[in-house]
PDB file of C-alpha atoms in Angstrom:
ATOM      1  CA  UNK A 114      91.364 107.602  80.528  1.00  0.00           C
ATOM      2  CA  UNK A 115      93.564 104.937  78.972  1.00  0.00           C
ATOM      3  CA  UNK A 116      97.285 104.892  79.759  1.00  0.00           C
ATOM      4  CA  UNK A 117      99.958 103.056  77.767  1.00  0.00           C
ATOM      5  CA  UNK A 118     103.068 101.805  79.565  1.00  0.00           C
ATOM      6  CA  UNK A 119     106.005 100.659  77.451  1.00  0.00           C
ATOM      7  CA  UNK A 120     108.764  98.397  78.845  1.00  0.00           C
ATOM      8  CA  UNK A 121     106.286  97.126  81.479  1.00  0.00           C
ATOM      9  CA  UNK A 122     108.509  94.344  82.827  1.00  0.00           C
ATOM     10  CA  UNK A 123     111.528  96.556  83.519  1.00  0.00           C
ATOM     11  CA  UNK A 124     112.251  98.169  86.866  1.00  0.00           C
ATOM     12  CA  UNK A 125     110.690 101.510  85.965  1.00  0.00           C
ATOM     13  CA  UNK A 126     107.774 100.247  83.895  1.00  0.00           C
ATOM     14  CA  UNK A 127     106.781  97.693  86.518  1.00  0.00           C
ATOM     15  CA  UNK A 128     106.993 100.337  89.236  1.00  0.00           C
ATOM     16  CA  UNK A 129     104.692 102.601  87.220  1.00  0.00           C
ATOM     17  CA  UNK A 130     102.200  99.782  86.880  1.00  0.00           C
ATOM     18  CA  UNK A 131     102.291  99.034  90.600  1.00  0.00           C
ATOM     19  CA  UNK A 132     101.182 102.638  91.109  1.00  0.00           C
ATOM     20  CA  UNK A 133      98.419 102.447  88.510  1.00  0.00           C
ATOM     21  CA  UNK A 134      96.866  99.033  89.107  1.00  0.00           C
ATOM     22  CA  UNK A 135      94.503 100.338  91.783  1.00  0.00           C
ATOM     23  CA  UNK A 136      93.528 103.436  89.810  1.00  0.00           C
ATOM     24  CA  UNK A 137      90.357 103.818  87.783  1.00  0.00           C
ATOM     25  CA  UNK A 138      92.303 104.282  84.550  1.00  0.00           C
ATOM     26  CA  UNK A 139      92.309 101.734  81.759  1.00  0.00           C
ATOM     27  CA  UNK A 140      95.756 100.309  81.036  1.00  0.00           C
ATOM     28  CA  UNK A 141      97.579  99.064  77.956  1.00  0.00           C
ATOM     29  CA  UNK A 142     101.060  97.558  78.026  1.00  0.00           C
ATOM     30  CA  UNK A 143     103.445  96.894  75.152  1.00  0.00           C
ATOM     31  CA  UNK A 144     105.456  93.848  76.206  1.00  0.00           C
ATOM     32  CA  UNK A 145     108.194  92.019  74.349  1.00  0.00           C
ATOM     33  CA  UNK A 146     107.511  88.929  76.466  1.00  0.00           C
ATOM     34  CA  UNK A 147     104.035  88.957  78.063  1.00  0.00           C
ATOM     35  CA  UNK A 148     104.943  85.841  80.070  1.00  0.00           C
ATOM     36  CA  UNK A 149     107.098  88.093  82.267  1.00  0.00           C
ATOM     37  CA  UNK A 150     104.105  90.222  83.263  1.00  0.00           C
ATOM     38  CA  UNK A 151     102.605  89.616  86.680  1.00  0.00           C
ATOM     39  CA  UNK A 152      99.184  88.021  86.890  1.00  0.00           C
ATOM     40  CA  UNK A 153      97.811  91.282  88.276  1.00  0.00           C
ATOM     41  CA  UNK A 154      99.044  93.255  85.268  1.00  0.00           C
ATOM     42  CA  UNK A 155      97.704  90.690  82.797  1.00  0.00           C
ATOM     43  CA  UNK A 156      94.278  90.757  84.455  1.00  0.00           C
ATOM     44  CA  UNK A 157      94.166  94.531  84.603  1.00  0.00           C
ATOM     45  CA  UNK A 158      95.668  95.508  81.246  1.00  0.00           C
ATOM     46  CA  UNK A 159      95.192  95.177  77.544  1.00  0.00           C
ATOM     47  CA  UNK A 160      98.406  93.425  76.505  1.00  0.00           C
ATOM     48  CA  UNK A 161     100.032  94.048  73.124  1.00  0.00           C
ATOM     49  CA  UNK A 162     102.898  91.729  72.251  1.00  0.00           C
ATOM     50  CA  UNK A 163     105.865  93.420  70.611  1.00  0.00           C
ATOM     51  CA  UNK A 164     108.576  95.978  71.137  1.00  0.00           C
ATOM     52  CA  UNK A 165     109.255  99.587  70.226  1.00  0.00           C
ATOM     53  CA  UNK A 166     111.050  98.589  67.023  1.00  0.00           C
ATOM     54  CA  UNK A 167     107.881  96.867  65.764  1.00  0.00           C
ATOM     55  CA  UNK A 168     105.870  99.600  64.035  1.00  0.00           C
ATOM     56  CA  UNK A 169     102.747  97.449  63.744  1.00  0.00           C
ATOM     57  CA  UNK A 170     102.808  96.596  67.453  1.00  0.00           C
ATOM     58  CA  UNK A 171     103.386 100.234  68.416  1.00  0.00           C
ATOM     59  CA  UNK A 172     100.430 101.359  66.305  1.00  0.00           C
ATOM     60  CA  UNK A 173      98.229  98.741  67.926  1.00  0.00           C
ATOM     61  CA  UNK A 174      99.435  99.669  71.408  1.00  0.00           C
ATOM     62  CA  UNK A 175      98.632 103.386  71.070  1.00  0.00           C
ATOM     63  CA  UNK A 176      95.118 102.780  69.739  1.00  0.00           C
ATOM     64  CA  UNK A 177      92.574 104.419  72.038  1.00  0.00           C
ATOM     65  CA  UNK A 178      95.281 105.716  74.386  1.00  0.00           C
ATOM     66  CA  UNK A 179      95.005 109.133  76.025  1.00  0.00           C
ATOM     67  CA  UNK A 180      98.395 109.286  77.781  1.00  0.00           C
ATOM     68  CA  UNK A 181     101.479 107.269  76.876  1.00  0.00           C
ATOM     69  CA  UNK A 182     104.731 106.542  78.689  1.00  0.00           C
ATOM     70  CA  UNK A 183     107.807 106.082  76.515  1.00  0.00           C
ATOM     71  CA  UNK A 184     111.036 104.560  77.782  1.00  0.00           C
ATOM     72  CA  UNK A 185     113.650 103.791  75.130  1.00  0.00           C
ATOM     73  CA  UNK A 186     115.345 100.549  76.233  1.00  0.00           C
ATOM     74  CA  UNK A 187     118.986  99.547  75.677  1.00  0.00           C
ATOM     75  CA  UNK A 188     119.788  98.518  72.095  1.00  0.00           C
ATOM     76  CA  UNK A 189     120.015  94.973  70.843  1.00  0.00           C
ATOM     77  CA  UNK A 190     123.281  93.450  69.646  1.00  0.00           C
ATOM     78  CA  UNK A 191     122.429  94.083  65.983  1.00  0.00           C
ATOM     79  CA  UNK A 192     122.203  97.877  66.381  1.00  0.00           C
ATOM     80  CA  UNK A 193     125.114  99.669  64.698  1.00  0.00           C
ATOM     81  CA  UNK A 194     124.496 103.304  65.691  1.00  0.00           C
ATOM     82  CA  UNK A 195     123.065 103.821  69.164  1.00  0.00           C
ATOM     83  CA  UNK A 196     121.978 107.461  68.858  1.00  0.00           C
ATOM     84  CA  UNK A 197     120.362 106.940  65.458  1.00  0.00           C
ATOM     85  CA  UNK A 198     118.534 103.884  66.795  1.00  0.00           C
ATOM     86  CA  UNK A 199     117.140 105.925  69.692  1.00  0.00           C
ATOM     87  CA  UNK A 200     115.937 108.593  67.253  1.00  0.00           C
ATOM     88  CA  UNK A 201     114.286 105.939  65.089  1.00  0.00           C
ATOM     89  CA  UNK A 202     112.399 104.584  68.116  1.00  0.00           C
ATOM     90  CA  UNK A 203     111.181 108.102  68.868  1.00  0.00           C
ATOM     91  CA  UNK A 204     110.158 108.731  65.273  1.00  0.00           C
ATOM     92  CA  UNK A 205     108.143 105.508  65.050  1.00  0.00           C
ATOM     93  CA  UNK A 206     106.444 106.180  68.371  1.00  0.00           C
ATOM     94  CA  UNK A 207     105.640 109.808  67.545  1.00  0.00           C
ATOM     95  CA  UNK A 208     104.124 108.899  64.181  1.00  0.00           C
ATOM     96  CA  UNK A 209     101.936 106.180  65.678  1.00  0.00           C
ATOM     97  CA  UNK A 210     100.839 108.274  68.657  1.00  0.00           C
ATOM     98  CA  UNK A 211     100.041 111.268  66.456  1.00  0.00           C
ATOM     99  CA  UNK A 212      97.942 109.129  64.140  1.00  0.00           C
ATOM    100  CA  UNK A 213      96.098 107.606  67.117  1.00  0.00           C
ATOM    101  CA  UNK A 214      95.342 110.995  68.668  1.00  0.00           C
ATOM    102  CA  UNK A 215      97.276 110.457  71.897  1.00  0.00           C
ATOM    103  CA  UNK A 216      96.839 113.584  74.026  1.00  0.00           C
ATOM    104  CA  UNK A 217      99.777 113.422  76.437  1.00  0.00           C
ATOM    105  CA  UNK A 218     103.245 111.921  76.380  1.00  0.00           C
ATOM    106  CA  UNK A 219     105.472 111.227  79.375  1.00  0.00           C
ATOM    107  CA  UNK A 220     109.046 110.512  78.268  1.00  0.00           C
ATOM    108  CA  UNK A 221     111.807 109.103  80.422  1.00  0.00           C
ATOM    109  CA  UNK A 222     114.966 111.007  79.583  1.00  0.00           C
ATOM    110  CA  UNK A 223     118.184 111.777  81.403  1.00  0.00           C
ATOM    111  CA  UNK A 224     120.032 114.586  83.045  1.00  0.00           C
ATOM    112  CA  UNK A 225     122.321 116.093  80.417  1.00  0.00           C
ATOM    113  CA  UNK A 226     120.052 115.349  77.449  1.00  0.00           C
ATOM    114  CA  UNK A 227     120.224 118.980  76.323  1.00  0.00           C
ATOM    115  CA  UNK A 228     123.869 118.477  75.312  1.00  0.00           C
ATOM    116  CA  UNK A 229     125.034 117.104  71.967  1.00  0.00           C
ATOM    117  CA  UNK A 230     128.155 115.285  73.181  1.00  0.00           C
ATOM    118  CA  UNK A 231     126.970 112.759  75.757  1.00  0.00           C
ATOM    119  CA  UNK A 232     126.525 109.682  73.585  1.00  0.00           C
ATOM    120  CA  UNK A 233     123.189 107.888  73.915  1.00  0.00           C
ATOM    121  CA  UNK A 234     121.861 110.530  76.310  1.00  0.00           C
ATOM    122  CA  UNK A 235     122.102 113.003  73.422  1.00  0.00           C
ATOM    123  CA  UNK A 236     119.842 110.591  71.537  1.00  0.00           C
ATOM    124  CA  UNK A 237     117.251 111.035  74.267  1.00  0.00           C
ATOM    125  CA  UNK A 238     117.591 114.776  73.717  1.00  0.00           C
ATOM    126  CA  UNK A 239     116.745 114.158  70.053  1.00  0.00           C
ATOM    127  CA  UNK A 240     113.573 112.345  71.139  1.00  0.00           C
ATOM    128  CA  UNK A 241     112.713 115.149  73.579  1.00  0.00           C
ATOM    129  CA  UNK A 242     112.774 117.674  70.744  1.00  0.00           C
ATOM    130  CA  UNK A 243     110.911 115.376  68.358  1.00  0.00           C
ATOM    131  CA  UNK A 244     108.041 114.746  70.774  1.00  0.00           C
ATOM    132  CA  UNK A 245     107.866 118.375  71.891  1.00  0.00           C
ATOM    133  CA  UNK A 246     107.471 119.432  68.267  1.00  0.00           C
ATOM    134  CA  UNK A 247     104.801 116.809  67.573  1.00  0.00           C
ATOM    135  CA  UNK A 248     102.609 117.059  70.696  1.00  0.00           C
ATOM    136  CA  UNK A 249     101.071 119.935  72.621  1.00  0.00           C
ATOM    137  CA  UNK A 250     101.358 118.115  75.959  1.00  0.00           C
ATOM    138  CA  UNK A 251     104.683 116.499  76.833  1.00  0.00           C
ATOM    139  CA  UNK A 252     106.339 115.885  80.188  1.00  0.00           C
ATOM    140  CA  UNK A 253     110.010 114.961  80.080  1.00  0.00           C
ATOM    141  CA  UNK A 254     111.302 113.201  83.188  1.00  0.00           C
ATOM    142  CA  UNK A 255     115.060 113.726  83.296  1.00  0.00           C
ATOM    143  CA  UNK A 256     116.452 111.160  85.687  1.00  0.00           C
ATOM    144  CA  UNK A 257     119.764 111.243  87.490  1.00  0.00           C
ATOM    145  CA  UNK A 258     122.339 108.469  87.508  1.00  0.00           C
ATOM    146  CA  UNK A 259     120.632 105.213  88.490  1.00  0.00           C
ATOM    147  CA  UNK A 260     121.691 103.928  91.898  1.00  0.00           C
ATOM    148  CA  UNK A 261     121.192 100.440  90.453  1.00  0.00           C
ATOM    149  CA  UNK A 262     124.240 101.008  88.245  1.00  0.00           C
ATOM    150  CA  UNK A 263     126.342 100.429  91.359  1.00  0.00           C
ATOM    151  CA  UNK A 264     125.491  96.729  91.143  1.00  0.00           C
ATOM    152  CA  UNK A 265     127.963  96.608  88.257  1.00  0.00           C
ATOM    153  CA  UNK A 266     130.719  97.820  90.584  1.00  0.00           C
ATOM    154  CA  UNK A 267     130.203  95.141  93.233  1.00  0.00           C
ATOM    155  CA  UNK A 268     132.826  92.760  91.768  1.00  0.00           C
ATOM    156  CA  UNK A 269     135.605  95.351  92.067  1.00  0.00           C
ATOM    157  CA  UNK A 270     134.312  96.521  95.435  1.00  0.00           C
ATOM    158  CA  UNK A 271     134.532  92.917  96.633  1.00  0.00           C
ATOM    159  CA  UNK A 272     137.955  92.192  95.129  1.00  0.00           C
ATOM    160  CA  UNK A 273     139.694  95.583  95.218  1.00  0.00           C
ATOM    161  CA  UNK A 274     137.722  97.765  97.606  1.00  0.00           C
ATOM    162  CA  UNK A 275     137.170 100.230  94.773  1.00  0.00           C
ATOM    163  CA  UNK A 276     134.748 101.392  92.129  1.00  0.00           C
ATOM    164  CA  UNK A 277     135.740 103.248  88.995  1.00  0.00           C
ATOM    165  CA  UNK A 278     134.393 106.186  87.036  1.00  0.00           C
ATOM    166  CA  UNK A 279     135.289 109.066  84.750  1.00  0.00           C
ATOM    167  CA  UNK A 280     133.896 112.002  86.734  1.00  0.00           C
ATOM    168  CA  UNK A 281     136.044 114.098  89.067  1.00  0.00           C
ATOM    169  CA  UNK A 282     136.050 112.602  92.580  1.00  0.00           C
ATOM    170  CA  UNK A 283     134.728 115.663  94.405  1.00  0.00           C
ATOM    171  CA  UNK A 284     132.091 116.844  91.910  1.00  0.00           C
ATOM    172  CA  UNK A 285     128.523 116.001  93.020  1.00  0.00           C
ATOM    173  CA  UNK A 286     125.791 114.846  90.662  1.00  0.00           C
ATOM    174  CA  UNK A 287     122.236 113.575  90.988  1.00  0.00           C
ATOM    175  CA  UNK A 288     121.577 109.905  91.637  1.00  0.00           C
ATOM    176  CA  UNK A 289     118.196 108.224  91.896  1.00  0.00           C
ATOM    177  CA  UNK A 290     116.603 104.853  92.607  1.00  0.00           C
ATOM    178  CA  UNK A 291     114.543 103.505  89.717  1.00  0.00           C
ATOM    179  CA  UNK A 292     111.575 103.049  92.061  1.00  0.00           C
ATOM    180  CA  UNK A 293     111.508 106.810  92.614  1.00  0.00           C
ATOM    181  CA  UNK A 294     111.639 107.441  88.858  1.00  0.00           C
ATOM    182  CA  UNK A 295     108.639 105.169  88.393  1.00  0.00           C
ATOM    183  CA  UNK A 296     106.730 107.035  91.077  1.00  0.00           C
ATOM    184  CA  UNK A 297     107.379 110.405  89.408  1.00  0.00           C
ATOM    185  CA  UNK A 298     106.309 109.121  86.002  1.00  0.00           C
ATOM    186  CA  UNK A 299     103.191 107.457  87.421  1.00  0.00           C
ATOM    187  CA  UNK A 300     102.020 110.714  88.995  1.00  0.00           C
ATOM    188  CA  UNK A 301     102.193 112.511  85.657  1.00  0.00           C
ATOM    189  CA  UNK A 302     100.555 109.627  83.811  1.00  0.00           C
ATOM    190  CA  UNK A 303      97.627 109.464  86.235  1.00  0.00           C
ATOM    191  CA  UNK A 304      96.960 113.212  86.067  1.00  0.00           C
ATOM    192  CA  UNK A 305      94.608 114.116  83.218  1.00  0.00           C
ATOM    193  CA  UNK A 306      94.625 117.862  83.939  1.00  0.00           C
ATOM    194  CA  UNK A 307      98.116 119.037  82.973  1.00  0.00           C
ATOM    195  CA  UNK A 308      98.826 120.733  79.678  1.00  0.00           C
ATOM    196  CA  UNK A 309     101.855 122.120  77.880  1.00  0.00           C
ATOM    197  CA  UNK A 310     105.507 121.147  77.913  1.00  0.00           C
ATOM    198  CA  UNK A 311     107.324 120.309  81.151  1.00  0.00           C
ATOM    199  CA  UNK A 312     110.840 119.197  82.062  1.00  0.00           C
ATOM    200  CA  UNK A 313     111.021 117.688  85.542  1.00  0.00           C
ATOM    201  CA  UNK A 314     113.888 116.174  87.466  1.00  0.00           C
ATOM    202  CA  UNK A 315     113.906 112.782  89.148  1.00  0.00           C
ATOM    203  CA  UNK A 316     116.653 112.393  91.712  1.00  0.00           C
ATOM    204  CA  UNK A 317     117.405 111.383  95.260  1.00  0.00           C
ATOM    205  CA  UNK A 318     117.365 113.658  98.295  1.00  0.00           C
ATOM    206  CA  UNK A 319     121.003 114.750  97.916  1.00  0.00           C
ATOM    207  CA  UNK A 320     123.512 115.066  95.087  1.00  0.00           C
ATOM    208  CA  UNK A 321     126.680 113.177  95.996  1.00  0.00           C
ATOM    209  CA  UNK A 322     130.216 113.240  94.660  1.00  0.00           C
ATOM    210  CA  UNK A 323     131.957 109.932  93.907  1.00  0.00           C
ATOM    211  CA  UNK A 324     134.056 110.359  97.051  1.00  0.00           C
ATOM    212  CA  UNK A 325     130.909 110.936  99.116  1.00  0.00           C
ATOM    213  CA  UNK A 326     129.391 107.853  97.515  1.00  0.00           C
ATOM    214  CA  UNK A 327     132.488 105.879  98.506  1.00  0.00           C
ATOM    215  CA  UNK A 328     132.108 107.082 102.092  1.00  0.00           C
ATOM    216  CA  UNK A 329     128.479 105.948 102.245  1.00  0.00           C
ATOM    217  CA  UNK A 330     129.343 102.578 100.720  1.00  0.00           C
ATOM    218  CA  UNK A 331     132.239 102.071 103.137  1.00  0.00           C
ATOM    219  CA  UNK A 332     129.948 102.671 106.081  1.00  0.00           C
ATOM    220  CA  UNK A 333     127.044 100.546 104.873  1.00  0.00           C
ATOM    221  CA  UNK A 334     129.061  97.673 103.404  1.00  0.00           C
ATOM    222  CA  UNK A 335     131.373  97.478 106.393  1.00  0.00           C
ATOM    223  CA  UNK A 336     134.583  97.607 104.372  1.00  0.00           C
ATOM    224  CA  UNK A 337     136.793 100.371 102.961  1.00  0.00           C
ATOM    225  CA  UNK A 338     135.625 101.507  99.537  1.00  0.00           C
ATOM    226  CA  UNK A 339     137.425 104.105  97.450  1.00  0.00           C
ATOM    227  CA  UNK A 340     136.608 105.823  94.182  1.00  0.00           C
ATOM    228  CA  UNK A 341     139.200 105.661  91.404  1.00  0.00           C
ATOM    229  CA  UNK A 342     138.948 108.150  88.539  1.00  0.00           C
ATOM    230  CA  UNK A 343     139.946 106.789  85.131  1.00  0.00           C
ATOM    231  CA  UNK A 344     139.949 108.321  81.626  1.00  0.00           C
ATOM    232  CA  UNK A 345     136.974 107.583  79.394  1.00  0.00           C
ATOM    233  CA  UNK A 346     138.986 105.380  76.967  1.00  0.00           C
ATOM    234  CA  UNK A 347     140.033 103.184  79.897  1.00  0.00           C
ATOM    235  CA  UNK A 348     136.363 102.732  80.788  1.00  0.00           C
ATOM    236  CA  UNK A 349     135.662 101.649  77.210  1.00  0.00           C
ATOM    237  CA  UNK A 350     138.518  99.140  77.308  1.00  0.00           C
ATOM    238  CA  UNK A 351     137.283  97.724  80.616  1.00  0.00           C
ATOM    239  CA  UNK A 352     133.778  97.291  79.232  1.00  0.00           C
ATOM    240  CA  UNK A 353     135.121  95.589  76.118  1.00  0.00           C
ATOM    241  CA  UNK A 354     137.178  93.312  78.347  1.00  0.00           C
ATOM    242  CA  UNK A 355     134.030  92.435  80.276  1.00  0.00           C
ATOM    243  CA  UNK A 356     132.421  91.266  77.042  1.00  0.00           C
ATOM    244  CA  UNK A 357     130.144  94.194  76.225  1.00  0.00           C
ATOM    245  CA  UNK A 358     129.568  94.921  72.521  1.00  0.00           C
ATOM    246  CA  UNK A 359     131.691  97.688  70.994  1.00  0.00           C
ATOM    247  CA  UNK A 360     128.554  99.755  70.349  1.00  0.00           C
ATOM    248  CA  UNK A 361     127.747  99.819  74.063  1.00  0.00           C
ATOM    249  CA  UNK A 362     131.339 100.327  75.216  1.00  0.00           C
ATOM    250  CA  UNK A 363     131.860 103.217  72.797  1.00  0.00           C
ATOM    251  CA  UNK A 364     128.506 104.709  73.760  1.00  0.00           C
ATOM    252  CA  UNK A 365     129.391 104.671  77.443  1.00  0.00           C
ATOM    253  CA  UNK A 366     132.779 106.217  76.685  1.00  0.00           C
ATOM    254  CA  UNK A 367     130.978 109.099  74.959  1.00  0.00           C
ATOM    255  CA  UNK A 368     128.348 109.326  77.699  1.00  0.00           C
ATOM    256  CA  UNK A 369     130.624 109.384  80.721  1.00  0.00           C
ATOM    257  CA  UNK A 370     133.314 111.415  79.003  1.00  0.00           C
ATOM    258  CA  UNK A 371     130.746 114.063  78.088  1.00  0.00           C
ATOM    259  CA  UNK A 372     129.179 113.903  81.531  1.00  0.00           C
ATOM    260  CA  UNK A 373     132.564 114.523  83.171  1.00  0.00           C
ATOM    261  CA  UNK A 374     133.287 117.498  80.918  1.00  0.00           C
ATOM    262  CA  UNK A 375     129.936 119.135  81.634  1.00  0.00           C
ATOM    263  CA  UNK A 376     130.115 118.436  85.358  1.00  0.00           C
ATOM    264  CA  UNK A 377     133.502 120.165  85.382  1.00  0.00           C
ATOM    265  CA  UNK A 378     131.966 123.083  83.461  1.00  0.00           C
ATOM    266  CA  UNK A 379     129.005 123.240  85.847  1.00  0.00           C
ATOM    267  CA  UNK A 380     126.389 122.931  83.099  1.00  0.00           C
ATOM    268  CA  UNK A 381     125.504 119.235  83.039  1.00  0.00           C
ATOM    269  CA  UNK A 382     121.996 119.684  84.483  1.00  0.00           C
ATOM    270  CA  UNK A 383     119.361 122.230  83.545  1.00  0.00           C
ATOM    271  CA  UNK A 384     116.208 120.598  84.931  1.00  0.00           C
ATOM    272  CA  UNK A 385     114.818 121.694  88.306  1.00  0.00           C
ATOM    273  CA  UNK A 386     116.707 120.299  91.282  1.00  0.00           C
ATOM    274  CA  UNK A 387     115.307 120.522  94.774  1.00  0.00           C
ATOM    275  CA  UNK A 388     112.967 119.030  97.339  1.00  0.00           C
ATOM    276  CA  UNK A 389     109.953 119.197  95.012  1.00  0.00           C
ATOM    277  CA  UNK A 390     111.699 116.861  92.557  1.00  0.00           C
ATOM    278  CA  UNK A 391     113.467 114.574  95.027  1.00  0.00           C
ATOM    279  CA  UNK A 392     112.411 111.007  95.665  1.00  0.00           C
ATOM    280  CA  UNK A 393     112.590 109.565  99.167  1.00  0.00           C
ATOM    281  CA  UNK A 394     115.334 107.008  98.534  1.00  0.00           C
ATOM    282  CA  UNK A 395     118.751 108.136  99.743  1.00  0.00           C
ATOM    283  CA  UNK A 396     121.863 106.280  98.616  1.00  0.00           C
ATOM    284  CA  UNK A 397     122.386 105.011 102.162  1.00  0.00           C
ATOM    285  CA  UNK A 398     118.894 103.506 102.186  1.00  0.00           C
ATOM    286  CA  UNK A 399     119.425 101.910  98.780  1.00  0.00           C
ATOM    287  CA  UNK A 400     122.795 100.509  99.794  1.00  0.00           C
ATOM    288  CA  UNK A 401     121.367  99.006 102.987  1.00  0.00           C
ATOM    289  CA  UNK A 402     118.355  97.557 101.217  1.00  0.00           C
ATOM    290  CA  UNK A 403     119.925  96.298  97.991  1.00  0.00           C
ATOM    291  CA  UNK A 404     123.701  96.624  97.671  1.00  0.00           C
ATOM    292  CA  UNK A 405     124.715  95.124 101.018  1.00  0.00           C
ATOM    293  CA  UNK A 406     122.738  91.876 100.551  1.00  0.00           C
ATOM    294  CA  UNK A 407     123.925  91.611  96.945  1.00  0.00           C
ATOM    295  CA  UNK A 408     127.562  92.022  97.987  1.00  0.00           C
ATOM    296  CA  UNK A 409     127.133  89.474 100.770  1.00  0.00           C
ATOM    297  CA  UNK A 410     125.654  86.972  98.307  1.00  0.00           C
ATOM    298  CA  UNK A 411     128.488  87.592  95.864  1.00  0.00           C
ATOM    299  CA  UNK A 412     131.200  87.141  98.475  1.00  0.00           C
ATOM    300  CA  UNK A 413     129.509  84.021  99.862  1.00  0.00           C
ATOM    301  CA  UNK A 414     129.249  82.476  96.394  1.00  0.00           C
ATOM    302  CA  UNK A 415     132.928  83.172  95.733  1.00  0.00           C
ATOM    303  CA  UNK A 416     133.994  81.319  98.879  1.00  0.00           C
ATOM    304  CA  UNK A 417     131.886  78.203  98.331  1.00  0.00           C
TER     305      UNK A 417
END
C-alpha cells in the first residue's frame, strides 16, 4: 500500500511520518521545500516538490497512492478569501485523487467544522462534505484546540501574567498536542481494512476551561497566570497590531467569536469525545515539556 502525506515538514505531517517510516508501506510526500525533510524521510519516500495550490504537483503526488492524508495549511499573504481558498485546495485535491483512483482519504479537520459561522474552520467543513461526496472511504480527524497555540501567549504571560481569549472563562473545550493528532492520523493511514465514512475526535485526556488552563500554567510555570476574556473584535485588533495580515486577523475573529457562541450554546462539538479518542498528552505534561523551557528562554533573552 502506498500512502501520501501532505505538509510533511510540519508538526503533524512529520509526526505521521515518524510513525510510518518503520512500516512496510510505500510512502510519498508532497513537500514545498524538500530540503527541510529529514534524511530518513528522503531515503524512505518518493518526494514530489510542490504545494497543495499546485495542481500539477498534486496530480503527480497522488499517482499510485492508495491512502492519502490531507492537511490544509495556513494561507499565504496573497490569499484574499480564506474560506474560499480552503475550498479550492479541497477541490483540487479531490479531483486529482479521484482521477488517480485513491481508495481512502484521511482529512485533518477541526472541532466545530459542522458549523457555518466559525471562519476558516467552516472552510474545513466545506472540504469534509466535498471529500465525503467524492469518496466512499473517508476518515475525518476533528482536532481540538492545539496546545501549541499557547506559545503565542508566552509574551503576555511573561510581561502581564495573563493570556487572552474570547471564550467564557469557565467553559471547557478540547485541547490536544499536535503529536497526538499525528498519532491518530497515522493509525488510520496505516490501516488498509477500514471502509466507509468516519468522524473521529483527537483531543487530550481532559477538556479544560480557560480558567483551569490558567491554573495549570500557574503551577507549572511557577508564576501567577490568569485568563482574561476579551471580545472578538479586540482579538482582531490585537492581531493586527502584532503585524498579522488582515485576512488572518479577520479569520481568527470569526473563528473564535463563533467558537465562543457555540461553546455557550453547548453545541460546538459533535465528534466522539472520550477515552477512546484521547491522546496521552495532558496540558500539564505539555506545559512542563515545552512551555516552561520556552518561557524561561524568552525571559532570559529579555534580560540579557
